[in-house]
Amino acid sequence: MNNDPFCGGRKLPLVEDFYTIQGEGFHAGKPAYFIRLGGCDVGCRWCDAKMTWNPRLYPPVEVDSIVERACSYPAQAIVITGGEPSLYPLDYLTERLTERGLEIFLETSGAHELTGRFDWICLSPKRQQPPVDSIYPRADELKVIVESEEDFRWAETNAARVAAGCRLYLQPEWSRYDRIVGPVVEYAKANPRWNISVQAHKFMRIP
């Protein structure tokens, strides 16, 4: 009897999937199809997707049906996000998307070992559950959420562990944007290896 509710990754707890514009980080402005998975054990107090935290709310969905929906849109890029996608076996999902010629981007806190093949990995580390060691050399982009000046030290701690070619981003936490964007701008000006990411989709009022 198979007790694996995800059937080795052929099913995943889907919260939502939709076609939109990537709003953050290196690929901001790029049309992309988002696949949002349920379940997260990191628990950021400022999370804007808290509805994803409890995976029991999202019964496993056939991955093949998710892939078919994604391929029905003009999107050339897929963003796998959460929740925390690294909780699940992602090999089957990424294999099916790769077979269809799609680029695959991952958004992760890095809290768990990764499975799957990705064209781009955005690592957004969280203090309360730091990334596993193996994620740092794989990250193409480091995106640190800044809600207070103390987060600049956390950003530098993580920047010291990624590969030399990894892009570095500071992102003002949305609920404190007006207060923190000034210090973020000044920090980036003083430390120009850092770029600034803003949540452009929120300014555009799109998903």
C-alpha positions as a LaTeX table, in Angstrom:
\begin{tabular}{lrrr}
\hline
Residue & $x$ (\AA) & $y$ (\AA) & $z$ (\AA) \\
\hline
Met1 & 0.00 & 0.00 & 0.00 \\
Asn2 & 1.36 & 3.43 & $-0.98$ \\
Asn3 & 1.28 & 5.85 & 1.95 \\
Asp4 & 2.86 & 8.67 & $-0.04$ \\
Pro5 & 0.11 & 11.26 & $-0.70$ \\
Phe6 & 2.31 & 12.88 & $-3.35$ \\
Cys7 & 3.01 & 9.68 & $-5.31$ \\
Gly8 & 6.70 & 10.48 & $-5.60$ \\
Gly9 & 5.97 & 14.00 & $-6.81$ \\
Arg10 & 3.28 & 13.13 & $-9.37$ \\
Lys11 & 0.86 & 15.00 & $-7.13$ \\
Leu12 & 1.47 & 18.23 & $-5.21$ \\
Pro13 & $-0.61$ & 20.42 & $-2.85$ \\
Leu14 & $-1.57$ & 23.22 & $-5.21$ \\
Val15 & $-2.83$ & 26.50 & $-3.74$ \\
Glu16 & $-3.19$ & 28.32 & $-7.04$ \\
Asp17 & $-1.67$ & 28.65 & $-10.49$ \\
Phe18 & $-1.98$ & 31.70 & $-12.71$ \\
Tyr19 & $-0.35$ & 33.73 & $-15.46$ \\
Thr20 & 0.99 & 37.14 & $-14.47$ \\
Ile21 & 4.10 & 39.33 & $-14.42$ \\
Gln22 & 6.98 & 38.52 & $-12.09$ \\
Gly23 & 7.13 & 41.41 & $-9.66$ \\
Glu24 & 10.36 & 40.84 & $-7.75$ \\
Gly25 & 14.09 & 40.36 & $-8.09$ \\
Phe26 & 16.20 & 39.77 & $-11.18$ \\
His27 & 13.29 & 38.70 & $-13.41$ \\
Ala28 & 10.93 & 41.52 & $-12.42$ \\
Gly29 & 8.74 & 42.53 & $-15.34$ \\
Lys30 & 8.91 & 39.10 & $-17.02$ \\
Pro31 & 5.64 & 37.35 & $-17.92$ \\
Ala32 & 5.53 & 34.07 & $-16.02$ \\
Tyr33 & 3.15 & 31.30 & $-15.00$ \\
Phe34 & 3.10 & 30.88 & $-11.22$ \\
Ile35 & 2.62 & 27.54 & $-9.50$ \\
Arg36 & 2.05 & 28.15 & $-5.78$ \\
Leu37 & 2.32 & 25.14 & $-3.48$ \\
Gly38 & 0.78 & 24.85 & $-0.03$ \\
Gly39 & 2.68 & 24.19 & 3.17 \\
Cys40 & 5.31 & 26.21 & 4.97 \\
Asp41 & 7.13 & 25.57 & 8.24 \\
Val42 & 9.12 & 28.84 & 8.22 \\
Gly43 & 6.33 & 31.17 & 9.32 \\
Cys44 & 7.39 & 34.77 & 8.62 \\
Arg45 & 5.15 & 37.16 & 10.54 \\
Trp46 & 4.99 & 39.52 & 7.56 \\
Cys47 & 4.23 & 36.79 & 5.01 \\
Asp48 & 1.74 & 37.92 & 2.36 \\
Ala49 & 0.73 & 34.32 & 1.58 \\
Lys50 & $-0.20$ & 32.98 & 5.02 \\
Met51 & $-3.10$ & 31.12 & 3.45 \\
Thr52 & $-0.50$ & 28.67 & 2.11 \\
Trp53 & 0.91 & 27.61 & 5.45 \\
Asn54 & $-1.39$ & 24.66 & 6.22 \\
Pro55 & $-0.88$ & 22.01 & 3.52 \\
Arg56 & $-3.91$ & 20.05 & 4.74 \\
Leu57 & $-6.10$ & 22.73 & 3.16 \\
Tyr58 & $-4.78$ & 21.77 & $-0.28$ \\
Pro59 & $-5.33$ & 18.15 & $-1.32$ \\
Pro60 & $-2.69$ & 16.81 & $-3.72$ \\
Val61 & $-3.36$ & 17.66 & $-7.38$ \\
Glu62 & $-2.12$ & 15.72 & $-10.40$ \\
Val63 & 1.07 & 17.38 & $-11.66$ \\
Asp64 & 0.25 & 16.47 & $-15.25$ \\
Ser65 & $-2.89$ & 18.60 & $-15.07$ \\
Ile66 & $-0.90$ & 21.53 & $-13.65$ \\
Val67 & 1.62 & 21.25 & $-16.48$ \\
Glu68 & $-1.13$ & 21.13 & $-19.11$ \\
Arg69 & $-2.68$ & 24.32 & $-17.75$ \\
Ala70 & 0.70 & 26.06 & $-17.69$ \\
Cys71 & 1.32 & 25.08 & $-21.31$ \\
Ser72 & $-2.03$ & 26.50 & $-22.41$ \\
Tyr73 & $-0.70$ & 30.03 & $-21.81$ \\
Pro74 & 1.95 & 31.97 & $-23.78$ \\
Ala75 & 4.31 & 31.94 & $-20.78$ \\
Gln76 & 7.86 & 30.83 & $-21.48$ \\
Ala77 & 8.83 & 30.90 & $-17.79$ \\
Ile78 & 7.39 & 29.07 & $-14.80$ \\
Val79 & 7.80 & 30.29 & $-11.20$ \\
Ile80 & 7.45 & 27.60 & $-8.54$ \\
Thr81 & 6.71 & 29.26 & $-5.22$ \\
Gly82 & 4.80 & 28.76 & $-1.99$ \\
Gly83 & 4.52 & 28.30 & 0.83 \\
Glu84 & 7.84 & 26.53 & 0.79 \\
Pro85 & 8.32 & 24.37 & $-2.34$ \\
Ser86 & 11.38 & 22.58 & $-0.97$ \\
Leu87 & 9.08 & 20.56 & 1.30 \\
Tyr88 & 8.09 & 18.42 & $-1.70$ \\
Pro89 & 9.67 & 16.17 & $-4.35$ \\
Leu90 & 9.88 & 18.40 & $-7.41$ \\
Asp91 & 11.72 & 16.16 & $-9.88$ \\
Tyr92 & 8.62 & 15.02 & $-11.73$ \\
Leu93 & 7.19 & 18.55 & $-12.03$ \\
Thr94 & 10.42 & 20.04 & $-13.31$ \\
Glu95 & 11.01 & 17.16 & $-15.73$ \\
Arg96 & 7.58 & 17.61 & $-17.30$ \\
Leu97 & 8.03 & 21.38 & $-17.60$ \\
Thr98 & 11.51 & 20.97 & $-19.08$ \\
Glu99 & 10.16 & 18.53 & $-21.67$ \\
Arg100 & 7.80 & 21.29 & $-22.80$ \\
Gly101 & 10.69 & 23.71 & $-23.30$ \\
Leu102 & 9.84 & 26.01 & $-20.39$ \\
Glu103 & 12.28 & 27.86 & $-18.17$ \\
Ile104 & 11.82 & 27.00 & $-14.50$ \\
Phe105 & 12.40 & 29.52 & $-11.72$ \\
Leu106 & 12.23 & 28.61 & $-8.03$ \\
Glu107 & 11.47 & 30.88 & $-5.08$ \\
Thr108 & 12.61 & 29.28 & $-1.82$ \\
Ser109 & 13.78 & 30.04 & 1.69 \\
Gly110 & 16.21 & 27.14 & 1.31 \\
Ala111 & 14.99 & 25.61 & 4.56 \\
His112 & 15.06 & 22.07 & 3.13 \\
Glu113 & 17.16 & 20.11 & 0.65 \\
Leu114 & 16.12 & 20.77 & $-2.93$ \\
Thr115 & 14.93 & 18.28 & $-5.50$ \\
Gly116 & 14.27 & 19.03 & $-9.15$ \\
Arg117 & 16.09 & 20.87 & $-11.94$ \\
Phe118 & 15.87 & 24.65 & $-12.19$ \\
Asp119 & 17.09 & 27.31 & $-14.59$ \\
Trp120 & 17.08 & 29.93 & $-11.84$ \\
Ile121 & 16.99 & 29.67 & $-8.04$ \\
Cys122 & 16.05 & 32.67 & $-5.95$ \\
Leu123 & 17.09 & 32.12 & $-2.34$ \\
Ser124 & 15.27 & 34.27 & 0.22 \\
Pro125 & 16.75 & 33.24 & 3.60 \\
Lys126 & 14.84 & 33.61 & 6.86 \\
Arg127 & 16.42 & 33.99 & 10.31 \\
Gln128 & 13.99 & 31.70 & 12.14 \\
Gln129 & 14.84 & 28.76 & 9.87 \\
Pro130 & 18.10 & 29.41 & 8.01 \\
Pro131 & 18.89 & 27.74 & 4.70 \\
Val132 & 20.53 & 24.33 & 4.50 \\
Asp133 & 24.19 & 24.52 & 3.53 \\
Ser134 & 23.71 & 22.90 & 0.12 \\
Ile135 & 21.47 & 25.66 & $-1.26$ \\
Tyr136 & 24.03 & 28.48 & $-1.12$ \\
Pro137 & 26.24 & 27.45 & $-4.07$ \\
Arg138 & 23.14 & 26.76 & $-6.19$ \\
Ala139 & 21.52 & 30.16 & $-5.70$ \\
Asp140 & 21.45 & 32.43 & $-8.76$ \\
Glu141 & 19.85 & 35.22 & $-6.78$ \\
Leu142 & 19.90 & 36.13 & $-3.08$ \\
Lys143 & 16.86 & 38.19 & $-2.08$ \\
Val144 & 16.81 & 39.38 & 1.53 \\
Ile145 & 13.64 & 40.94 & 2.94 \\
Val146 & 14.45 & 44.03 & 5.00 \\
Glu147 & 12.05 & 45.18 & 7.70 \\
Ser148 & 14.63 & 46.87 & 9.95 \\
Glu149 & 18.24 & 48.00 & 9.77 \\
Glu150 & 19.28 & 44.83 & 11.62 \\
Asp151 & 18.48 & 42.86 & 8.48 \\
Phe152 & 21.47 & 44.35 & 6.66 \\
Arg153 & 23.75 & 42.21 & 8.83 \\
Trp154 & 21.64 & 39.14 & 8.05 \\
Ala155 & 21.94 & 40.00 & 4.37 \\
Glu156 & 25.73 & 40.19 & 4.54 \\
Thr157 & 25.93 & 36.92 & 6.47 \\
Asn158 & 24.12 & 35.16 & 3.64 \\
Ala159 & 25.93 & 37.04 & 0.87 \\
Ala160 & 29.21 & 35.67 & 2.23 \\
Arg161 & 28.01 & 32.14 & 1.51 \\
Val162 & 26.65 & 32.33 & $-2.03$ \\
Ala163 & 28.70 & 31.88 & $-5.20$ \\
Ala164 & 30.56 & 34.82 & $-6.69$ \\
Gly165 & 28.12 & 35.21 & $-9.58$ \\
Cys166 & 24.99 & 35.27 & $-7.43$ \\
Arg167 & 22.94 & 38.47 & $-7.81$ \\
Leu168 & 22.27 & 40.26 & $-4.54$ \\
Tyr169 & 18.98 & 41.99 & $-3.74$ \\
Leu170 & 17.56 & 43.85 & $-0.77$ \\
Gln171 & 13.77 & 44.02 & $-0.74$ \\
Pro172 & 11.85 & 46.40 & 1.56 \\
Glu173 & 9.20 & 44.52 & 3.51 \\
Trp174 & 5.89 & 45.72 & 2.06 \\
Ser175 & 4.05 & 46.63 & 5.28 \\
Arg176 & 7.00 & 48.82 & 6.33 \\
Tyr177 & 7.91 & 50.07 & 2.89 \\
Asp178 & 7.56 & 53.79 & 3.60 \\
Arg179 & 9.77 & 53.60 & 6.69 \\
Ile180 & 12.44 & 51.22 & 5.45 \\
Val181 & 12.89 & 52.09 & 1.76 \\
Gly182 & 15.10 & 55.09 & 2.63 \\
Pro183 & 17.63 & 53.06 & 4.65 \\
Val184 & 17.60 & 50.36 & 1.95 \\
Val185 & 18.42 & 52.93 & $-0.72$ \\
Glu186 & 21.25 & 54.41 & 1.34 \\
Tyr187 & 22.67 & 50.96 & 2.13 \\
Ala188 & 22.71 & 49.97 & $-1.53$ \\
Lys189 & 24.37 & 53.27 & $-2.49$ \\
Ala190 & 27.07 & 52.65 & 0.12 \\
Asn191 & 27.40 & 48.96 & $-0.85$ \\
Pro192 & 26.79 & 48.88 & $-4.61$ \\
Arg193 & 27.14 & 45.15 & $-5.06$ \\
Trp194 & 23.58 & 45.10 & $-3.69$ \\
Asn195 & 20.59 & 45.88 & $-5.90$ \\
Ile196 & 17.11 & 46.82 & $-4.71$ \\
Ser197 & 14.05 & 44.71 & $-5.42$ \\
Val198 & 10.62 & 46.25 & $-4.93$ \\
Gln199 & 7.36 & 44.32 & $-5.17$ \\
Ala200 & 6.38 & 45.85 & $-8.49$ \\
His201 & 3.30 & 43.65 & $-8.80$ \\
Lys202 & 1.84 & 45.35 & $-5.74$ \\
Phe203 & 2.39 & 48.77 & $-7.24$ \\
Met204 & 0.76 & 47.47 & $-10.45$ \\
Arg205 & $-2.05$ & 45.88 & $-8.42$ \\
Ile206 & $-1.78$ & 42.53 & $-10.13$ \\
Pro207 & $-1.42$ & 39.02 & $-8.61$ \\
\hline
\end{tabular}
